[in-house]
Short mmCIF file of C-alpha atoms and ligand atoms in Angstrom, two decimals:
data_model
loop_
_atom_site.label_atom_id
_atom_site.label_comp_id
_atom_site.label_asym_id
_atom_site.label_seq_id
_atom_site.Cartn_x
_atom_site.Cartn_y
_atom_site.Cartn_z
CA MET A 5 -3.69 25.47 24.28
CA PRO A 6 -2.07 23.73 27.28
CA LYS A 7 1.71 23.70 26.96
CA GLY A 8 3.14 20.45 25.64
CA LYS A 9 -0.09 19.02 24.20
CA PRO A 10 0.18 17.84 20.61
CA ILE A 11 -2.44 19.06 18.14
CA LEU A 12 -3.85 16.15 16.18
CA ARG A 13 -5.82 17.39 13.26
CA GLY A 14 -4.45 15.36 10.39
CA SER A 15 -2.03 18.15 9.55
CA MET A 16 -0.72 18.26 6.00
CA LEU A 17 2.70 18.56 7.66
CA SER A 18 2.49 15.25 9.48
CA GLY A 19 5.20 12.79 8.51
CA ARG A 20 7.18 15.52 6.74
CA LEU A 21 10.90 15.96 7.40
CA ALA A 22 11.97 19.42 8.64
CA LEU A 23 15.43 20.73 9.47
CA VAL A 24 15.68 23.72 11.81
CA THR A 25 19.03 25.45 12.41
CA GLY A 26 19.61 27.18 15.73
CA ALA A 27 16.92 24.99 17.28
CA ASN A 28 18.32 24.71 20.79
CA ARG A 29 16.74 27.99 21.98
CA GLY A 30 14.82 31.11 20.98
CA ILE A 31 12.82 31.29 17.77
CA GLY A 32 14.40 28.06 16.47
CA ILE A 33 13.17 25.85 19.29
CA ALA A 34 9.76 27.53 19.19
CA VAL A 35 9.47 26.66 15.47
CA ALA A 36 10.71 23.12 16.16
CA ARG A 37 8.08 22.72 18.91
CA ALA A 38 5.33 23.92 16.58
CA LEU A 39 6.48 21.53 13.84
CA ALA A 40 6.70 18.64 16.33
CA ARG A 41 3.08 19.26 17.32
CA GLU A 42 2.11 19.19 13.63
CA GLY A 43 3.68 15.73 13.38
CA CYS A 44 6.94 16.50 11.59
CA ASN A 45 10.07 14.41 11.77
CA LEU A 46 12.79 16.79 12.85
CA ILE A 47 16.47 17.44 12.43
CA ILE A 48 17.60 20.08 14.90
CA THR A 49 20.97 21.77 14.90
CA GLY A 50 23.01 24.37 16.75
CA ARG A 51 26.55 24.42 18.13
CA ASP A 52 25.82 23.62 21.77
CA GLU A 53 25.32 19.85 22.12
CA ARG A 54 23.96 19.82 25.67
CA SER A 55 21.06 22.12 24.91
CA LEU A 56 20.39 20.23 21.67
CA ILE A 57 20.04 16.95 23.57
CA LYS A 58 17.64 18.62 26.01
CA ALA A 59 15.68 20.06 23.10
CA ARG A 60 15.45 16.64 21.44
CA ALA A 61 13.94 15.07 24.57
CA GLU A 62 11.38 17.86 24.81
CA LEU A 63 10.44 17.67 21.14
CA GLU A 64 10.03 13.90 21.19
CA LYS A 65 7.39 14.33 23.89
CA LEU A 66 5.48 16.82 21.74
CA GLN A 67 5.30 14.62 18.65
CA PRO A 68 2.04 12.70 18.28
CA LYS A 69 2.86 9.19 19.52
CA LYS A 70 0.97 7.16 16.97
CA LEU A 71 2.92 8.61 14.04
CA ASN A 72 6.22 6.97 15.09
CA LEU A 73 8.29 10.07 14.36
CA HIS A 74 11.91 10.86 15.13
CA VAL A 75 14.09 13.81 16.13
CA LEU A 76 17.73 13.84 15.04
CA ALA A 77 19.83 16.28 17.07
CA GLN A 78 23.21 17.04 15.51
CA SER A 79 25.59 19.85 16.39
CA CYS A 80 26.52 21.89 13.34
CA ASP A 81 28.29 25.21 12.93
CA VAL A 82 26.69 26.85 9.90
CA ARG A 83 29.93 28.75 9.21
CA SER A 84 31.88 25.57 8.62
CA PRO A 85 31.66 23.75 5.25
CA ASP A 86 32.93 20.54 6.92
CA SER A 87 30.33 20.73 9.67
CA VAL A 88 27.54 21.33 7.15
CA ASP A 89 28.81 18.46 4.95
CA TYR A 90 28.79 16.12 7.96
CA LEU A 91 25.23 17.11 8.85
CA PHE A 92 24.00 16.48 5.30
CA ALA A 93 25.74 13.10 5.14
CA LEU A 94 23.47 12.19 8.08
CA VAL A 95 20.44 13.71 6.34
CA ARG A 96 21.13 11.68 3.18
CA GLY A 97 21.43 8.60 5.40
CA LEU A 98 17.77 9.05 6.40
CA ARG A 99 16.86 8.31 2.78
CA LYS A 100 13.99 10.76 2.80
CA PRO A 101 13.70 14.05 0.97
CA LEU A 102 13.90 17.15 3.12
CA ASP A 103 10.49 18.84 2.97
CA ILE A 104 11.16 21.92 5.09
CA LEU A 105 14.35 23.87 5.75
CA ILE A 106 14.19 26.58 8.41
CA ASN A 107 17.39 28.64 8.17
CA ASN A 108 17.18 30.29 11.56
CA ALA A 109 20.68 30.28 13.11
CA GLY A 110 21.95 33.80 13.57
CA ILE A 111 23.85 36.15 15.82
CA ALA A 112 23.91 39.85 16.58
CA HIS A 113 26.65 42.06 18.01
CA PRO A 114 26.95 44.71 20.71
CA PRO A 115 26.10 48.23 19.52
CA ARG A 116 29.12 49.86 17.81
CA THR A 117 29.36 52.52 15.17
CA VAL A 118 31.08 51.54 11.93
CA ALA A 119 34.10 53.54 13.12
CA GLU A 120 34.32 51.37 16.25
CA LEU A 121 33.22 47.96 15.00
CA PRO A 122 36.05 45.39 15.31
CA TYR A 123 36.71 43.53 12.05
CA PRO A 124 36.52 40.08 13.75
CA THR A 125 33.00 40.97 14.94
CA TRP A 126 32.01 42.01 11.42
CA MET A 127 33.43 38.75 10.05
CA GLU A 128 31.70 36.55 12.64
CA VAL A 129 28.29 38.10 12.06
CA VAL A 130 28.51 38.02 8.26
CA ASP A 131 29.94 34.50 8.36
CA THR A 132 27.04 33.23 10.46
CA ASN A 133 24.09 35.17 9.09
CA LEU A 134 25.04 35.26 5.40
CA ASN A 135 27.74 32.71 4.56
CA GLY A 136 26.10 30.12 6.83
CA LEU A 137 22.78 30.70 5.10
CA PHE A 138 24.43 30.01 1.74
CA LEU A 139 26.22 26.85 2.93
CA MET A 140 23.12 25.34 4.55
CA THR A 141 20.87 26.17 1.61
CA GLN A 142 23.23 24.86 -1.04
CA ALA A 143 23.67 21.57 0.82
CA ALA A 144 19.91 21.25 1.41
CA LEU A 145 18.97 21.80 -2.24
CA ALA A 146 20.50 18.43 -3.12
CA VAL A 147 17.89 16.68 -0.92
CA MET A 148 14.83 18.87 -1.58
CA LYS A 149 12.11 18.15 -4.12
CA ARG A 150 9.12 19.87 -5.70
CA GLY A 151 6.60 20.77 -2.98
CA SER A 152 9.20 21.58 -0.32
CA THR A 153 9.69 24.94 1.40
CA ILE A 154 12.64 26.99 2.62
CA VAL A 155 12.05 29.61 5.32
CA ASN A 156 14.90 32.05 5.92
CA ASN A 157 14.65 33.83 9.25
CA LEU A 158 15.94 37.29 8.40
CA SER A 159 14.70 40.29 10.41
CA ILE A 160 13.10 43.64 9.80
CA ALA A 161 16.79 44.65 9.70
CA ALA A 162 16.84 43.07 6.22
CA GLU A 163 15.06 46.20 4.97
CA ARG A 164 15.45 48.78 7.71
CA VAL A 165 18.62 49.91 9.43
CA PHE A 166 19.43 50.29 13.10
CA PRO A 167 22.45 52.54 13.82
CA GLY A 168 25.14 50.68 15.75
CA SER A 169 24.22 47.37 14.07
CA ALA A 170 26.07 47.66 10.76
CA ALA A 171 27.26 44.06 10.57
CA TYR A 172 23.84 42.69 11.55
CA ASN A 173 21.99 45.03 9.16
CA ALA A 174 24.39 44.27 6.30
CA SER A 175 24.24 40.51 6.85
CA LYS A 176 20.43 40.55 6.88
CA HIS A 177 20.17 42.89 3.85
CA GLY A 178 22.52 40.47 2.03
CA ALA A 179 20.45 37.52 3.24
CA LEU A 180 17.31 39.12 1.78
CA GLY A 181 19.04 39.55 -1.61
CA PHE A 182 20.08 35.91 -1.43
CA THR A 183 16.56 34.82 -0.46
CA ASN A 184 14.92 36.78 -3.28
CA THR A 185 17.35 35.31 -5.83
CA LEU A 186 16.81 31.80 -4.48
CA ARG A 187 13.03 32.19 -4.77
CA GLU A 188 13.23 33.06 -8.47
CA GLU A 189 15.66 30.19 -9.14
CA LEU A 190 13.45 27.67 -7.34
CA ARG A 191 10.06 28.87 -8.61
CA PRO A 192 10.20 26.65 -11.72
CA LYS A 193 11.22 23.71 -9.52
CA GLY A 194 8.15 24.09 -7.29
CA ILE A 195 10.13 24.89 -4.12
CA ARG A 196 8.72 27.78 -2.10
CA VAL A 197 11.04 30.32 -0.47
CA ILE A 198 9.79 32.51 2.37
CA ALA A 199 11.57 35.54 3.81
CA LEU A 200 10.59 35.69 7.48
CA MET A 201 11.16 39.18 8.82
CA PRO A 202 10.31 39.48 12.50
CA GLY A 203 10.71 42.61 14.56
CA ALA A 204 11.74 42.50 18.22
CA THR A 205 11.15 39.01 19.65
CA ASP A 206 11.90 38.11 23.26
CA THR A 207 14.95 35.82 23.02
CA ALA A 208 18.54 35.65 24.27
CA ILE A 209 19.83 37.52 21.20
CA TRP A 210 18.94 40.77 22.99
CA ASN A 211 21.54 40.01 25.69
CA THR A 212 24.11 40.83 23.02
CA MET A 213 22.34 43.69 21.21
CA TRP A 214 20.63 45.59 24.00
CA PRO A 215 20.49 43.80 27.38
CA LYS A 216 18.09 46.31 28.90
CA ALA A 217 15.67 46.32 25.96
CA PRO A 218 12.02 46.35 27.13
CA ARG A 219 11.15 42.66 26.77
CA ARG A 220 7.50 43.17 27.67
CA LYS A 221 6.96 45.09 24.42
CA MET A 222 8.39 42.29 22.28
CA MET A 223 6.67 39.47 20.41
CA SER A 224 7.08 35.95 21.74
CA ALA A 225 9.05 33.31 19.85
CA GLU A 226 5.87 31.18 19.94
CA THR A 227 3.96 33.84 17.96
CA VAL A 228 6.66 33.87 15.30
CA ALA A 229 6.60 30.06 15.22
CA ARG A 230 2.82 30.00 14.79
CA THR A 231 3.15 32.30 11.78
CA VAL A 232 5.79 30.04 10.24
CA VAL A 233 3.51 27.01 10.58
CA ASP A 234 0.56 28.96 9.12
CA ALA A 235 2.71 29.83 6.09
CA LEU A 236 3.83 26.20 5.70
CA LEU A 237 0.23 25.01 5.85
CA LEU A 238 -0.82 27.07 2.82
CA PRO A 239 -1.79 24.94 -0.18
CA GLU A 240 1.23 24.02 -2.29
CA LYS A 241 0.20 26.31 -5.14
CA THR A 242 0.15 29.32 -2.80
CA THR A 243 2.92 31.05 -0.91
CA VAL A 244 3.65 34.09 1.16
CA GLU A 245 6.97 35.39 -0.10
CA LYS A 246 7.70 37.77 2.73
CA VAL A 247 6.33 37.76 6.27
CA VAL A 248 6.93 40.99 8.17
CA MET A 249 5.91 40.80 11.83
CA MET A 250 6.06 43.62 14.33
CA PRO A 251 5.11 44.11 17.95
CA SER A 252 1.82 45.99 17.72
CA GLY A 253 3.41 48.84 19.72
CA GLY A 254 5.91 49.28 16.86
CA ALA A 255 9.72 49.00 16.81
CA LEU A 256 11.29 49.45 20.24
N1 LIG B 330 14.93 37.94 18.62
C1 LIG B 330 14.67 38.88 17.73
O1 LIG B 330 14.24 40.00 18.07
C2 LIG B 330 14.83 38.59 16.26
C3 LIG B 330 14.17 39.41 15.33
C4 LIG B 330 14.34 39.16 13.98
C5 LIG B 330 15.11 38.11 13.55
N2 LIG B 330 15.75 37.32 14.46
C6 LIG B 330 16.58 36.24 13.94
O2 LIG B 330 16.10 35.03 14.49
C7 LIG B 330 17.16 34.06 14.44
C8 LIG B 330 17.19 33.32 15.77
O3 LIG B 330 17.55 34.24 16.78
P1 LIG B 330 16.92 34.25 18.24
O4 LIG B 330 16.34 35.57 18.44
O5 LIG B 330 16.12 33.04 18.47
O6 LIG B 330 18.29 34.24 19.09
P2 LIG B 330 18.98 33.16 20.01
O7 LIG B 330 18.06 32.73 21.09
O8 LIG B 330 20.29 33.76 20.37
O9 LIG B 330 19.20 31.90 19.04
C9 LIG B 330 20.19 31.87 18.06
C10 LIG B 330 20.36 30.45 17.60
O10 LIG B 330 21.33 30.39 16.54
C11 LIG B 330 22.28 29.38 16.84
N3 LIG B 330 23.57 29.73 16.26
C12 LIG B 330 24.28 30.87 16.42
N4 LIG B 330 25.42 30.80 15.74
C13 LIG B 330 25.44 29.60 15.11
C14 LIG B 330 26.36 28.94 14.26
N5 LIG B 330 27.52 29.50 13.90
N6 LIG B 330 26.04 27.71 13.80
C15 LIG B 330 24.87 27.13 14.17
N7 LIG B 330 23.97 27.69 14.96
C16 LIG B 330 24.26 28.91 15.43
C17 LIG B 330 22.32 29.33 18.38
O11 LIG B 330 22.79 28.09 18.89
P3 LIG B 330 24.32 27.87 19.35
O12 LIG B 330 24.76 29.11 20.05
O13 LIG B 330 24.29 26.65 20.21
O14 LIG B 330 25.07 27.64 18.08
C18 LIG B 330 20.85 29.51 18.71
O15 LIG B 330 20.17 28.31 18.61
C19 LIG B 330 18.43 34.83 14.10
O16 LIG B 330 18.75 34.64 12.74
C20 LIG B 330 18.03 36.28 14.34
O17 LIG B 330 18.78 37.18 13.56
C21 LIG B 330 15.62 37.53 15.81
#
């Protein structure tokens, strides 16, 4: 498909409202692009305002014109209860239920053994990847109804471990426990919860974890995004609970 061309196929996602965290780059913006092409209204967040504004302009061009859709770009630090409260005050102001929440924001850390890992690094990673996931989800539940879907971008590190990545591994293992609990709590309410567990994907996160990692062996963020949209397009009475994706060459 030529880059930037909206798909118009009467998608069951068109007109839906989706919130994507960490949508100013990487997997987040790829998912936001894919949702824009499906005709979603979007709320995109991240901490860096400049890249969010750029992302908004790009996404607006991808949305099918005749649907009269909008993109709200709002900086939000998922670690901060005040920042999350402010974001959701804006969401409530839209007076529409939130149909899709993509909890994608996350960070990694440079390789360190547990013996060497600085406590502030541990705190920052757990605060972002686990506490931030809780804060965003709890706030979102107040504006989500039967038929909506939550996708938590975890990692294969939610089940496997990579030495030197204790804080990342622990945050993602915790996030999987949270996601599995959430799914059981929301099942009777008709809200689907998907654990997205990608392996190595070519994004900026590798600059922190392993700058010289072989990017050519990795999946693209667009491939991960396509899988997310496929899962969202399943009929409401069906769900994939866990999506594990790997580069076909295996882990790096
Ligand atoms: N790339 C991979 O190989 C891979 C594999 C499996 C899972 N994942 C997961 O995919 C998610 C996205 O990562 P990525 O690979 O796309 O990396 P990325 O390009 O570094 O993107 C990370 C995103 O998270 C946002 N973010 C970080 N801290 C935040 C905070 N405190 N509050 C709000 N937003 C924050 C960043 O925006 P700001 O910096 O502007 O806040 C950015 O948009 C992460 O959860 C990661 O663990 C990645």
